[in-house]
């Protein structure tokens, strides 16, 4: 691979988005389609106005062709995010959020911001959440020792962010600690 | 546009300001003028009467009013005088305004108090029985007051001032206070000598008390809502320009009369259009109009001092201006029927409570604001007043409605909202914009159009959209059908009703399209036809039309029509054959009429609890009729394909929904499928969905079973629900035994049953196990159950299960029994023309006993044997027999027919082959002899 060293150690956010695209999401279809087999599984049938659960990649595709409305997940609402943000800022631990919330929220807000109520408000809330959580994960890294780092409820995008630094420093710490015990 | 009847006029007073008022019983009209006289006219006498006159006033009369037991006059001499009713006999002074001219007198709805507006900045409310009892409303106005009016409840007084403000006073308490000041509506007229000062600027309250009308400074007539004190709608006509000089509403609030430029205009309050016109006196403008409170009579006075009386201003055939009629109810106006007051004193008995408890939240009105019942206070006063009375109305009869429609709110409404799509209407004052949208955009294409007829009924079918408009003066009622799938409007057709008839309801049915309607191929698109249309008209009939506009039949409706919904092969009509009952039941009946041959498939009263009303009717995805009522129950008509054997199964009780607990929300149904209830969720006290179109929510359907066992009851409920739908699907099969889909579902059902059996085996409940085993559909499943019993070492039970299995193997399967049942229904229905006993020479009817029937082998080798002749004959008979039995109305029959055709074709092939074989067998026999002959000749 011709990628520089810094990038080779972790996946890119785009790749994470791709992985998150397999996540199932609810849509209101605007077209009829029989149950159809894809490599990842069989989805459908689409029968408007009944809702249907299909993978995010398919929902994105249909949405871009104006063939469905995406029903935003429950956690992608102003009320929920506001509550999480207050919890995030008032308590030391990470609040519970879906593992791939950042990726899914980004995809949905990119392609279907018209289906989300208060999309702008949600965007700013997500940004605040991200900043609050980033600060926490930086703090958490200080607690790093040679054997473990426990950060419950850390999400995929955040793990990915600290991964390059984390792996290297963990390696160094392990070396530092091992020597005395070897003697 | 002018009405046929002509007004009669009398010169009553000298030129200048005049005024008019009707007595409470409508028999007498009092007119006053600048000549200081008040003349007393008998409305039943013609032009040649010599009216009595009251001479007491010193200066010109500016206001007259009629109260209970007296009439009043006031004028520039600043005295308000009281006279005996119907006579010019002076009865005393009521009040005096200390040198200021009296401008307006308004008697409250009970007829006991009079509000006096004068050039002073205050309004006096004088008790007519005790004239020292005076309330003075002060501090609301900075300029002289021109007009004052009462709210129908008698608790609000509105005063219009010459500075262009309208002040609403709340006088329900002892202390009167200003409730609101409305500025900028009525024109500002400062000079009391200018002709504009005589124009009517009063706030004319609608009898419903929800809004009032006023002539605005922009020369419109605006309606102002009581709740928000803002303008909600306006009455205007492009042909009418100029200021409105007088304004009045009819006693029941259906019509509004206004005067503009020497012309009297009568408007419909609902449609906001001018219905009739009448010319006024030339070179004069009308100052005051009055509707008679008891008769169809309109009277007005003008600046020439002429009194004009227009008898039958509302032509016969239109709703009466006084009475509340059923027609006005069907049209969507309020039916202000009040429950009769309790007969014995104040004690409300239990029944009256029961009737009252559903209040006014059930009226399905089309007009939006102003449709609520009057406040309690108004009821009592009006009932005792000799105004409008409803003699017998113990339970309010639910008016006709279209399922899925909403009233006009904020100039928008839905005409239809169902599983196909939605029709919404935007009111643009002079016209409507109709927008048709579909859930499935691939099959049908949404569109919108400008509507000059103001369609007020709509139905969205599988094959086309149907609209109907009410009759107006220049056009009768008509129905327009717009089938889908055509790019142009060529497919549209219009069905015009004769004059005087109106459309009460519409339904458009049709088969669900299998593929896009725009598909040009021969198998797709419109080859399946354009559906079926049913129109309910005010002449008490249902008119059936084909999708291309051909009239098929007119069927009479027993009683009042309420609503209807069309499915693929039938129409579900809800009507009220009798009257509502005293104890609160609507007594509605649902009738299922097939499109094929107009057979009545079912006639079944609706299971609506007392005191509740029908909210929605429709059909499920699978084609079964369903209803939703205001009690929150969903009922499904099971066995609807079996003639006269239907029952209403309670499919769901929305009050028990988990999400409803602790929340104030209601559900507005859109559709129903096997496992989900599609609805819009309305928050709080909301009655109808608003705009933009909310998302359809899916709620799981749960039978309202009461067992609360966490595991078993869930499975039991699921089995029972699935059973209902399997039975419905099976009823649709006709002569076929089963279908792959049903088989699959039955296998699933058996799996669930086995789970229950296992749980029961574990708990050692043998009777329950046996009962469950009997419900299994397949012998394989019974074998599995037997193994289960063995596993739990219940040997006795296992033997019993084996016995059941054996019995099942020897007897007909449940599927076969069900088919026999279906055959039986058609048999039972058929012999309507049975010959008399002892005159029947026909052979006895064939009894079909599948258990005794000879087994029908499919053995090729037996085809040519002699013993198989009977079988062959029997088999070729079978398809014919099945055809004769096919009275089942559903569309799915077609597939059955095809199959039968296939099978009969197969038999044809066989018989052909057989014929060939026979000819082979027979022909050779003469041939050899011929050869022999020839050979013998040669020899």
PDB file of C-alpha atoms in Angstrom, chain B residues 235-478:
ATOM      1  CA  UNK B 235     -66.340  37.260   1.896  1.00  0.00           C
ATOM      2  CA  UNK B 236     -65.618  39.059  -1.311  1.00  0.00           C
ATOM      3  CA  UNK B 237     -66.738  38.918  -4.865  1.00  0.00           C
ATOM      4  CA  UNK B 238     -64.803  40.401  -7.761  1.00  0.00           C
ATOM      5  CA  UNK B 239     -68.026  41.870  -9.177  1.00  0.00           C
ATOM      6  CA  UNK B 240     -68.860  43.772  -6.026  1.00  0.00           C
ATOM      7  CA  UNK B 241     -66.972  46.945  -5.328  1.00  0.00           C
ATOM      8  CA  UNK B 242     -67.811  49.605  -2.853  1.00  0.00           C
ATOM      9  CA  UNK B 243     -68.465  49.852   0.824  1.00  0.00           C
ATOM     10  CA  UNK B 244     -70.854  47.525   2.572  1.00  0.00           C
ATOM     11  CA  UNK B 245     -73.488  49.744   4.118  1.00  0.00           C
ATOM     12  CA  UNK B 246     -75.465  47.177   6.106  1.00  0.00           C
ATOM     13  CA  UNK B 247     -74.924  43.649   7.306  1.00  0.00           C
ATOM     14  CA  UNK B 248     -77.057  40.971   8.998  1.00  0.00           C
ATOM     15  CA  UNK B 249     -77.090  37.208   9.528  1.00  0.00           C
ATOM     16  CA  UNK B 250     -80.088  34.925   9.245  1.00  0.00           C
ATOM     17  CA  UNK B 251     -81.481  33.400  12.428  1.00  0.00           C
ATOM     18  CA  UNK B 252     -79.694  30.087  11.930  1.00  0.00           C
ATOM     19  CA  UNK B 253     -76.503  31.621  10.603  1.00  0.00           C
ATOM     20  CA  UNK B 254     -76.652  30.002   7.171  1.00  0.00           C
ATOM     21  CA  UNK B 255     -77.030  33.225   5.209  1.00  0.00           C
ATOM     22  CA  UNK B 256     -75.597  36.677   5.424  1.00  0.00           C
ATOM     23  CA  UNK B 257     -77.325  39.659   3.867  1.00  0.00           C
ATOM     24  CA  UNK B 258     -75.369  42.761   3.003  1.00  0.00           C
ATOM     25  CA  UNK B 259     -76.113  45.970   1.192  1.00  0.00           C
ATOM     26  CA  UNK B 260     -73.718  47.516  -1.251  1.00  0.00           C
ATOM     27  CA  UNK B 261     -74.332  50.231  -3.827  1.00  0.00           C
ATOM     28  CA  UNK B 262     -78.110  50.067  -4.071  1.00  0.00           C
ATOM     29  CA  UNK B 263     -78.099  46.317  -4.104  1.00  0.00           C
ATOM     30  CA  UNK B 264     -78.986  43.713  -1.500  1.00  0.00           C
ATOM     31  CA  UNK B 265     -76.787  40.620  -1.593  1.00  0.00           C
ATOM     32  CA  UNK B 266     -77.465  37.315   0.123  1.00  0.00           C
ATOM     33  CA  UNK B 267     -74.343  35.279   0.775  1.00  0.00           C
ATOM     34  CA  UNK B 268     -73.902  31.705   1.820  1.00  0.00           C
ATOM     35  CA  UNK B 269     -71.820  31.687   4.973  1.00  0.00           C
ATOM     36  CA  UNK B 270     -70.378  28.260   4.117  1.00  0.00           C
ATOM     37  CA  UNK B 271     -69.292  28.760   0.560  1.00  0.00           C
ATOM     38  CA  UNK B 272     -68.634  32.491   1.015  1.00  0.00           C
ATOM     39  CA  UNK B 273     -70.314  33.268  -2.258  1.00  0.00           C
ATOM     40  CA  UNK B 274     -73.151  35.508  -3.324  1.00  0.00           C
ATOM     41  CA  UNK B 275     -76.268  33.434  -3.844  1.00  0.00           C
ATOM     42  CA  UNK B 276     -78.953  35.986  -4.652  1.00  0.00           C
ATOM     43  CA  UNK B 277     -79.210  39.702  -5.335  1.00  0.00           C
ATOM     44  CA  UNK B 278     -82.019  42.202  -5.163  1.00  0.00           C
ATOM     45  CA  UNK B 279     -81.966  45.799  -6.379  1.00  0.00           C
ATOM     46  CA  UNK B 280     -82.501  48.457  -3.718  1.00  0.00           C
ATOM     47  CA  UNK B 281     -84.036  51.912  -4.042  1.00  0.00           C
ATOM     48  CA  UNK B 282     -82.302  53.971  -6.752  1.00  0.00           C
ATOM     49  CA  UNK B 283     -80.051  56.819  -5.591  1.00  0.00           C
ATOM     50  CA  UNK B 284     -80.200  55.714  -1.991  1.00  0.00           C
ATOM     51  CA  UNK B 285     -78.148  53.427   0.085  1.00  0.00           C
ATOM     52  CA  UNK B 286     -79.497  50.908   2.506  1.00  0.00           C
ATOM     53  CA  UNK B 287     -78.714  51.639   6.121  1.00  0.00           C
ATOM     54  CA  UNK B 288     -80.099  48.713   8.002  1.00  0.00           C
ATOM     55  CA  UNK B 289     -81.183  45.205   7.039  1.00  0.00           C
ATOM     56  CA  UNK B 290     -83.008  42.717   9.215  1.00  0.00           C
ATOM     57  CA  UNK B 291     -83.857  39.057   8.819  1.00  0.00           C
ATOM     58  CA  UNK B 292     -87.141  38.073  10.365  1.00  0.00           C
ATOM     59  CA  UNK B 293     -86.410  35.798  13.339  1.00  0.00           C
ATOM     60  CA  UNK B 294     -89.265  33.434  12.470  1.00  0.00           C
ATOM     61  CA  UNK B 295     -89.966  33.789   8.765  1.00  0.00           C
ATOM     62  CA  UNK B 296     -88.236  33.725   5.422  1.00  0.00           C
ATOM     63  CA  UNK B 297     -88.416  37.496   5.199  1.00  0.00           C
ATOM     64  CA  UNK B 298     -85.772  40.132   4.705  1.00  0.00           C
ATOM     65  CA  UNK B 299     -86.490  43.821   5.295  1.00  0.00           C
ATOM     66  CA  UNK B 300     -84.393  46.933   4.949  1.00  0.00           C
ATOM     67  CA  UNK B 301     -84.607  50.706   5.159  1.00  0.00           C
ATOM     68  CA  UNK B 302     -82.581  53.241   3.187  1.00  0.00           C
ATOM     69  CA  UNK B 303     -81.657  56.909   3.055  1.00  0.00           C
ATOM     70  CA  UNK B 304     -84.757  57.708   0.972  1.00  0.00           C
ATOM     71  CA  UNK B 305     -86.840  56.631   3.947  1.00  0.00           C
ATOM     72  CA  UNK B 306     -88.232  53.608   2.123  1.00  0.00           C
ATOM     73  CA  UNK B 307     -88.963  50.353   3.887  1.00  0.00           C
ATOM     74  CA  UNK B 308     -88.615  47.306   1.626  1.00  0.00           C
ATOM     75  CA  UNK B 309     -89.750  43.862   2.549  1.00  0.00           C
ATOM     76  CA  UNK B 310     -88.537  40.896   0.526  1.00  0.00           C
ATOM     77  CA  UNK B 311     -90.630  37.874   1.217  1.00  0.00           C
ATOM     78  CA  UNK B 312     -89.089  34.483   0.341  1.00  0.00           C
ATOM     79  CA  UNK B 313     -85.682  36.010  -0.034  1.00  0.00           C
ATOM     80  CA  UNK B 314     -84.298  32.496   0.212  1.00  0.00           C
ATOM     81  CA  UNK B 315     -85.998  30.591  -2.631  1.00  0.00           C
ATOM     82  CA  UNK B 316     -87.732  27.314  -1.917  1.00  0.00           C
ATOM     83  CA  UNK B 317     -85.354  24.419  -2.379  1.00  0.00           C
ATOM     84  CA  UNK B 318     -82.521  26.037  -0.468  1.00  0.00           C
ATOM     85  CA  UNK B 319     -82.065  25.474   3.248  1.00  0.00           C
ATOM     86  CA  UNK B 320     -84.411  27.585   5.304  1.00  0.00           C
ATOM     87  CA  UNK B 321     -82.899  30.728   6.903  1.00  0.00           C
ATOM     88  CA  UNK B 322     -84.613  30.026  10.226  1.00  0.00           C
ATOM     89  CA  UNK B 323     -84.704  26.313  10.890  1.00  0.00           C
ATOM     90  CA  UNK B 324     -81.776  23.994  11.359  1.00  0.00           C
ATOM     91  CA  UNK B 325     -82.321  21.504   8.581  1.00  0.00           C
ATOM     92  CA  UNK B 326     -80.879  18.091   7.902  1.00  0.00           C
ATOM     93  CA  UNK B 327     -79.692  19.298   4.540  1.00  0.00           C
ATOM     94  CA  UNK B 328     -77.612  21.969   6.165  1.00  0.00           C
ATOM     95  CA  UNK B 329     -76.186  19.308   8.405  1.00  0.00           C
ATOM     96  CA  UNK B 330     -75.276  17.066   5.514  1.00  0.00           C
ATOM     97  CA  UNK B 331     -73.703  19.991   3.810  1.00  0.00           C
ATOM     98  CA  UNK B 332     -71.322  20.275   6.649  1.00  0.00           C
ATOM     99  CA  UNK B 333     -72.741  23.075   8.691  1.00  0.00           C
ATOM    100  CA  UNK B 334     -73.284  22.722  12.328  1.00  0.00           C
ATOM    101  CA  UNK B 335     -76.315  20.868  13.480  1.00  0.00           C
ATOM    102  CA  UNK B 336     -76.865  22.671  16.688  1.00  0.00           C
ATOM    103  CA  UNK B 337     -79.234  20.211  18.205  1.00  0.00           C
ATOM    104  CA  UNK B 338     -79.318  20.576  21.868  1.00  0.00           C
ATOM    105  CA  UNK B 339     -80.143  17.773  24.191  1.00  0.00           C
ATOM    106  CA  UNK B 340     -83.548  18.358  25.681  1.00  0.00           C
ATOM    107  CA  UNK B 341     -83.270  19.685  29.201  1.00  0.00           C
ATOM    108  CA  UNK B 342     -84.022  17.205  31.934  1.00  0.00           C
ATOM    109  CA  UNK B 343     -87.735  16.943  32.482  1.00  0.00           C
ATOM    110  CA  UNK B 344     -87.702  16.927  36.232  1.00  0.00           C
ATOM    111  CA  UNK B 345     -85.978  19.891  37.706  1.00  0.00           C
ATOM    112  CA  UNK B 346     -82.275  20.324  37.981  1.00  0.00           C
ATOM    113  CA  UNK B 347     -81.313  16.733  38.742  1.00  0.00           C
ATOM    114  CA  UNK B 348     -79.508  15.387  35.710  1.00  0.00           C
ATOM    115  CA  UNK B 349     -80.394  11.712  35.497  1.00  0.00           C
ATOM    116  CA  UNK B 350     -77.902   9.065  34.561  1.00  0.00           C
ATOM    117  CA  UNK B 351     -79.014   8.725  30.961  1.00  0.00           C
ATOM    118  CA  UNK B 352     -78.699  12.385  30.211  1.00  0.00           C
ATOM    119  CA  UNK B 353     -75.174  12.294  31.561  1.00  0.00           C
ATOM    120  CA  UNK B 354     -74.399   9.399  29.306  1.00  0.00           C
ATOM    121  CA  UNK B 355     -75.576  11.290  26.288  1.00  0.00           C
ATOM    122  CA  UNK B 356     -73.747  14.415  27.221  1.00  0.00           C
ATOM    123  CA  UNK B 357     -70.422  12.896  27.998  1.00  0.00           C
ATOM    124  CA  UNK B 358     -69.164  12.854  24.455  1.00  0.00           C
ATOM    125  CA  UNK B 359     -69.725  16.539  24.220  1.00  0.00           C
ATOM    126  CA  UNK B 360     -68.994  18.231  20.991  1.00  0.00           C
ATOM    127  CA  UNK B 361     -65.840  16.447  20.015  1.00  0.00           C
ATOM    128  CA  UNK B 362     -67.540  14.051  17.683  1.00  0.00           C
ATOM    129  CA  UNK B 363     -69.019  16.365  15.133  1.00  0.00           C
ATOM    130  CA  UNK B 364     -67.317  15.791  11.863  1.00  0.00           C
ATOM    131  CA  UNK B 365     -67.746  19.172  10.372  1.00  0.00           C
ATOM    132  CA  UNK B 366     -66.425  20.437   7.142  1.00  0.00           C
ATOM    133  CA  UNK B 367     -66.300  24.079   7.898  1.00  0.00           C
ATOM    134  CA  UNK B 368     -63.780  24.218  10.667  1.00  0.00           C
ATOM    135  CA  UNK B 369     -64.293  27.128  12.961  1.00  0.00           C
ATOM    136  CA  UNK B 370     -67.665  27.999  14.280  1.00  0.00           C
ATOM    137  CA  UNK B 371     -68.870  24.471  14.217  1.00  0.00           C
ATOM    138  CA  UNK B 372     -68.897  23.764  17.896  1.00  0.00           C
ATOM    139  CA  UNK B 373     -72.037  23.733  19.889  1.00  0.00           C
ATOM    140  CA  UNK B 374     -73.062  26.887  21.569  1.00  0.00           C
ATOM    141  CA  UNK B 375     -71.940  27.519  25.071  1.00  0.00           C
ATOM    142  CA  UNK B 376     -74.258  26.313  27.783  1.00  0.00           C
ATOM    143  CA  UNK B 377     -75.526  29.770  28.604  1.00  0.00           C
ATOM    144  CA  UNK B 378     -76.856  30.381  25.139  1.00  0.00           C
ATOM    145  CA  UNK B 379     -78.708  27.110  25.091  1.00  0.00           C
ATOM    146  CA  UNK B 380     -80.999  27.973  27.917  1.00  0.00           C
ATOM    147  CA  UNK B 381     -81.744  31.483  26.755  1.00  0.00           C
ATOM    148  CA  UNK B 382     -82.379  30.541  23.188  1.00  0.00           C
ATOM    149  CA  UNK B 383     -84.523  27.565  23.990  1.00  0.00           C
ATOM    150  CA  UNK B 384     -86.864  29.684  26.073  1.00  0.00           C
ATOM    151  CA  UNK B 385     -86.970  32.413  23.512  1.00  0.00           C
ATOM    152  CA  UNK B 386     -89.225  31.069  20.845  1.00  0.00           C
ATOM    153  CA  UNK B 387     -86.341  30.911  18.423  1.00  0.00           C
ATOM    154  CA  UNK B 388     -85.127  27.691  16.928  1.00  0.00           C
ATOM    155  CA  UNK B 389     -86.175  24.563  18.729  1.00  0.00           C
ATOM    156  CA  UNK B 390     -85.513  20.957  17.989  1.00  0.00           C
ATOM    157  CA  UNK B 391     -88.407  18.904  19.196  1.00  0.00           C
ATOM    158  CA  UNK B 392     -87.021  15.384  19.513  1.00  0.00           C
ATOM    159  CA  UNK B 393     -83.301  14.962  19.570  1.00  0.00           C
ATOM    160  CA  UNK B 394     -82.211  12.887  22.447  1.00  0.00           C
ATOM    161  CA  UNK B 395     -79.157  11.423  20.760  1.00  0.00           C
ATOM    162  CA  UNK B 396     -77.405  13.506  18.191  1.00  0.00           C
ATOM    163  CA  UNK B 397     -77.485  11.742  14.881  1.00  0.00           C
ATOM    164  CA  UNK B 398     -74.065  11.460  13.382  1.00  0.00           C
ATOM    165  CA  UNK B 399     -73.949  13.399  10.103  1.00  0.00           C
ATOM    166  CA  UNK B 400     -72.697  11.927   6.850  1.00  0.00           C
ATOM    167  CA  UNK B 401     -68.935  11.999   6.391  1.00  0.00           C
ATOM    168  CA  UNK B 402     -66.206  10.783   4.085  1.00  0.00           C
ATOM    169  CA  UNK B 403     -63.677   8.484   5.732  1.00  0.00           C
ATOM    170  CA  UNK B 404     -60.296  10.170   5.855  1.00  0.00           C
ATOM    171  CA  UNK B 405     -61.485  13.744   5.378  1.00  0.00           C
ATOM    172  CA  UNK B 406     -60.917  16.667   7.698  1.00  0.00           C
ATOM    173  CA  UNK B 407     -62.662  20.013   8.105  1.00  0.00           C
ATOM    174  CA  UNK B 408     -61.186  23.175   6.647  1.00  0.00           C
ATOM    175  CA  UNK B 409     -58.641  24.529   9.074  1.00  0.00           C
ATOM    176  CA  UNK B 410     -56.378  27.436   8.256  1.00  0.00           C
ATOM    177  CA  UNK B 411     -57.643  27.264   4.692  1.00  0.00           C
ATOM    178  CA  UNK B 412     -56.466  23.711   4.229  1.00  0.00           C
ATOM    179  CA  UNK B 413     -58.149  20.360   4.498  1.00  0.00           C
ATOM    180  CA  UNK B 414     -57.844  16.749   3.449  1.00  0.00           C
ATOM    181  CA  UNK B 415     -60.563  15.379   1.231  1.00  0.00           C
ATOM    182  CA  UNK B 416     -59.209  11.865   1.520  1.00  0.00           C
ATOM    183  CA  UNK B 417     -56.322  10.182   3.247  1.00  0.00           C
ATOM    184  CA  UNK B 418     -55.980   6.457   2.840  1.00  0.00           C
ATOM    185  CA  UNK B 419     -53.481   3.763   1.963  1.00  0.00           C
ATOM    186  CA  UNK B 420     -53.351   4.883  -1.648  1.00  0.00           C
ATOM    187  CA  UNK B 421     -52.468   8.480  -0.989  1.00  0.00           C
ATOM    188  CA  UNK B 422     -53.957  11.775   0.080  1.00  0.00           C
ATOM    189  CA  UNK B 423     -55.989  14.568  -1.501  1.00  0.00           C
ATOM    190  CA  UNK B 424     -55.504  17.942   0.089  1.00  0.00           C
ATOM    191  CA  UNK B 425     -57.229  21.200  -0.712  1.00  0.00           C
ATOM    192  CA  UNK B 426     -55.997  24.743  -0.242  1.00  0.00           C
ATOM    193  CA  UNK B 427     -58.577  27.495  -0.150  1.00  0.00           C
ATOM    194  CA  UNK B 428     -57.588  30.495  -2.252  1.00  0.00           C
ATOM    195  CA  UNK B 429     -60.840  32.386  -1.528  1.00  0.00           C
ATOM    196  CA  UNK B 430     -62.000  32.514  -5.131  1.00  0.00           C
ATOM    197  CA  UNK B 431     -60.940  28.972  -5.983  1.00  0.00           C
ATOM    198  CA  UNK B 432     -59.328  25.880  -4.501  1.00  0.00           C
ATOM    199  CA  UNK B 433     -56.077  24.152  -5.315  1.00  0.00           C
ATOM    200  CA  UNK B 434     -56.464  20.394  -5.180  1.00  0.00           C
ATOM    201  CA  UNK B 435     -53.324  18.361  -4.694  1.00  0.00           C
ATOM    202  CA  UNK B 436     -53.342  14.602  -5.161  1.00  0.00           C
ATOM    203  CA  UNK B 437     -50.367  12.696  -3.815  1.00  0.00           C
ATOM    204  CA  UNK B 438     -49.664   8.994  -3.679  1.00  0.00           C
ATOM    205  CA  UNK B 439     -47.664   6.933  -1.265  1.00  0.00           C
ATOM    206  CA  UNK B 440     -46.406   4.762  -4.063  1.00  0.00           C
ATOM    207  CA  UNK B 441     -44.973   7.112  -6.623  1.00  0.00           C
ATOM    208  CA  UNK B 442     -43.851   4.403  -8.973  1.00  0.00           C
ATOM    209  CA  UNK B 443     -47.354   3.157  -9.710  1.00  0.00           C
ATOM    210  CA  UNK B 444     -49.177   6.457  -9.923  1.00  0.00           C
ATOM    211  CA  UNK B 445     -48.097   9.979 -10.517  1.00  0.00           C
ATOM    212  CA  UNK B 446     -49.223  12.778  -8.243  1.00  0.00           C
ATOM    213  CA  UNK B 447     -50.798  15.897  -9.703  1.00  0.00           C
ATOM    214  CA  UNK B 448     -52.574  19.072  -8.750  1.00  0.00           C
ATOM    215  CA  UNK B 449     -55.141  21.272 -10.397  1.00  0.00           C
ATOM    216  CA  UNK B 450     -57.098  24.485  -9.892  1.00  0.00           C
ATOM    217  CA  UNK B 451     -60.673  23.864  -8.896  1.00  0.00           C
ATOM    218  CA  UNK B 452     -63.332  26.494  -9.517  1.00  0.00           C
ATOM    219  CA  UNK B 453     -66.200  24.337  -8.288  1.00  0.00           C
ATOM    220  CA  UNK B 454     -64.859  23.982  -4.740  1.00  0.00           C
ATOM    221  CA  UNK B 455     -65.048  20.221  -4.517  1.00  0.00           C
ATOM    222  CA  UNK B 456     -65.953  19.289  -0.992  1.00  0.00           C
ATOM    223  CA  UNK B 457     -65.990  15.505  -1.259  1.00  0.00           C
ATOM    224  CA  UNK B 458     -63.241  13.310  -2.553  1.00  0.00           C
ATOM    225  CA  UNK B 459     -62.358   9.671  -2.733  1.00  0.00           C
ATOM    226  CA  UNK B 460     -59.057   8.147  -3.713  1.00  0.00           C
ATOM    227  CA  UNK B 461     -59.499   4.694  -5.183  1.00  0.00           C
ATOM    228  CA  UNK B 462     -57.092   2.172  -6.592  1.00  0.00           C
ATOM    229  CA  UNK B 463     -57.985   3.184 -10.136  1.00  0.00           C
ATOM    230  CA  UNK B 464     -58.853   6.835  -9.998  1.00  0.00           C
ATOM    231  CA  UNK B 465     -59.703   9.868  -7.932  1.00  0.00           C
ATOM    232  CA  UNK B 466     -63.297  10.967  -7.530  1.00  0.00           C
ATOM    233  CA  UNK B 467     -64.494  14.454  -6.575  1.00  0.00           C
ATOM    234  CA  UNK B 468     -67.900  15.982  -6.014  1.00  0.00           C
ATOM    235  CA  UNK B 469     -68.988  19.572  -5.660  1.00  0.00           C
ATOM    236  CA  UNK B 470     -72.105  20.984  -4.021  1.00  0.00           C
ATOM    237  CA  UNK B 471     -74.682  22.726  -6.190  1.00  0.00           C
ATOM    238  CA  UNK B 472     -74.356  26.460  -6.514  1.00  0.00           C
ATOM    239  CA  UNK B 473     -76.544  28.945  -8.244  1.00  0.00           C
ATOM    240  CA  UNK B 474     -74.896  28.752 -11.630  1.00  0.00           C
ATOM    241  CA  UNK B 475     -74.221  25.026 -11.688  1.00  0.00           C
ATOM    242  CA  UNK B 476     -75.827  21.886 -10.257  1.00  0.00           C
ATOM    243  CA  UNK B 477     -73.945  19.332  -8.179  1.00  0.00           C
ATOM    244  CA  UNK B 478     -71.644  17.114 -10.159  1.00  0.00           C
TER     245      UNK B 478
END
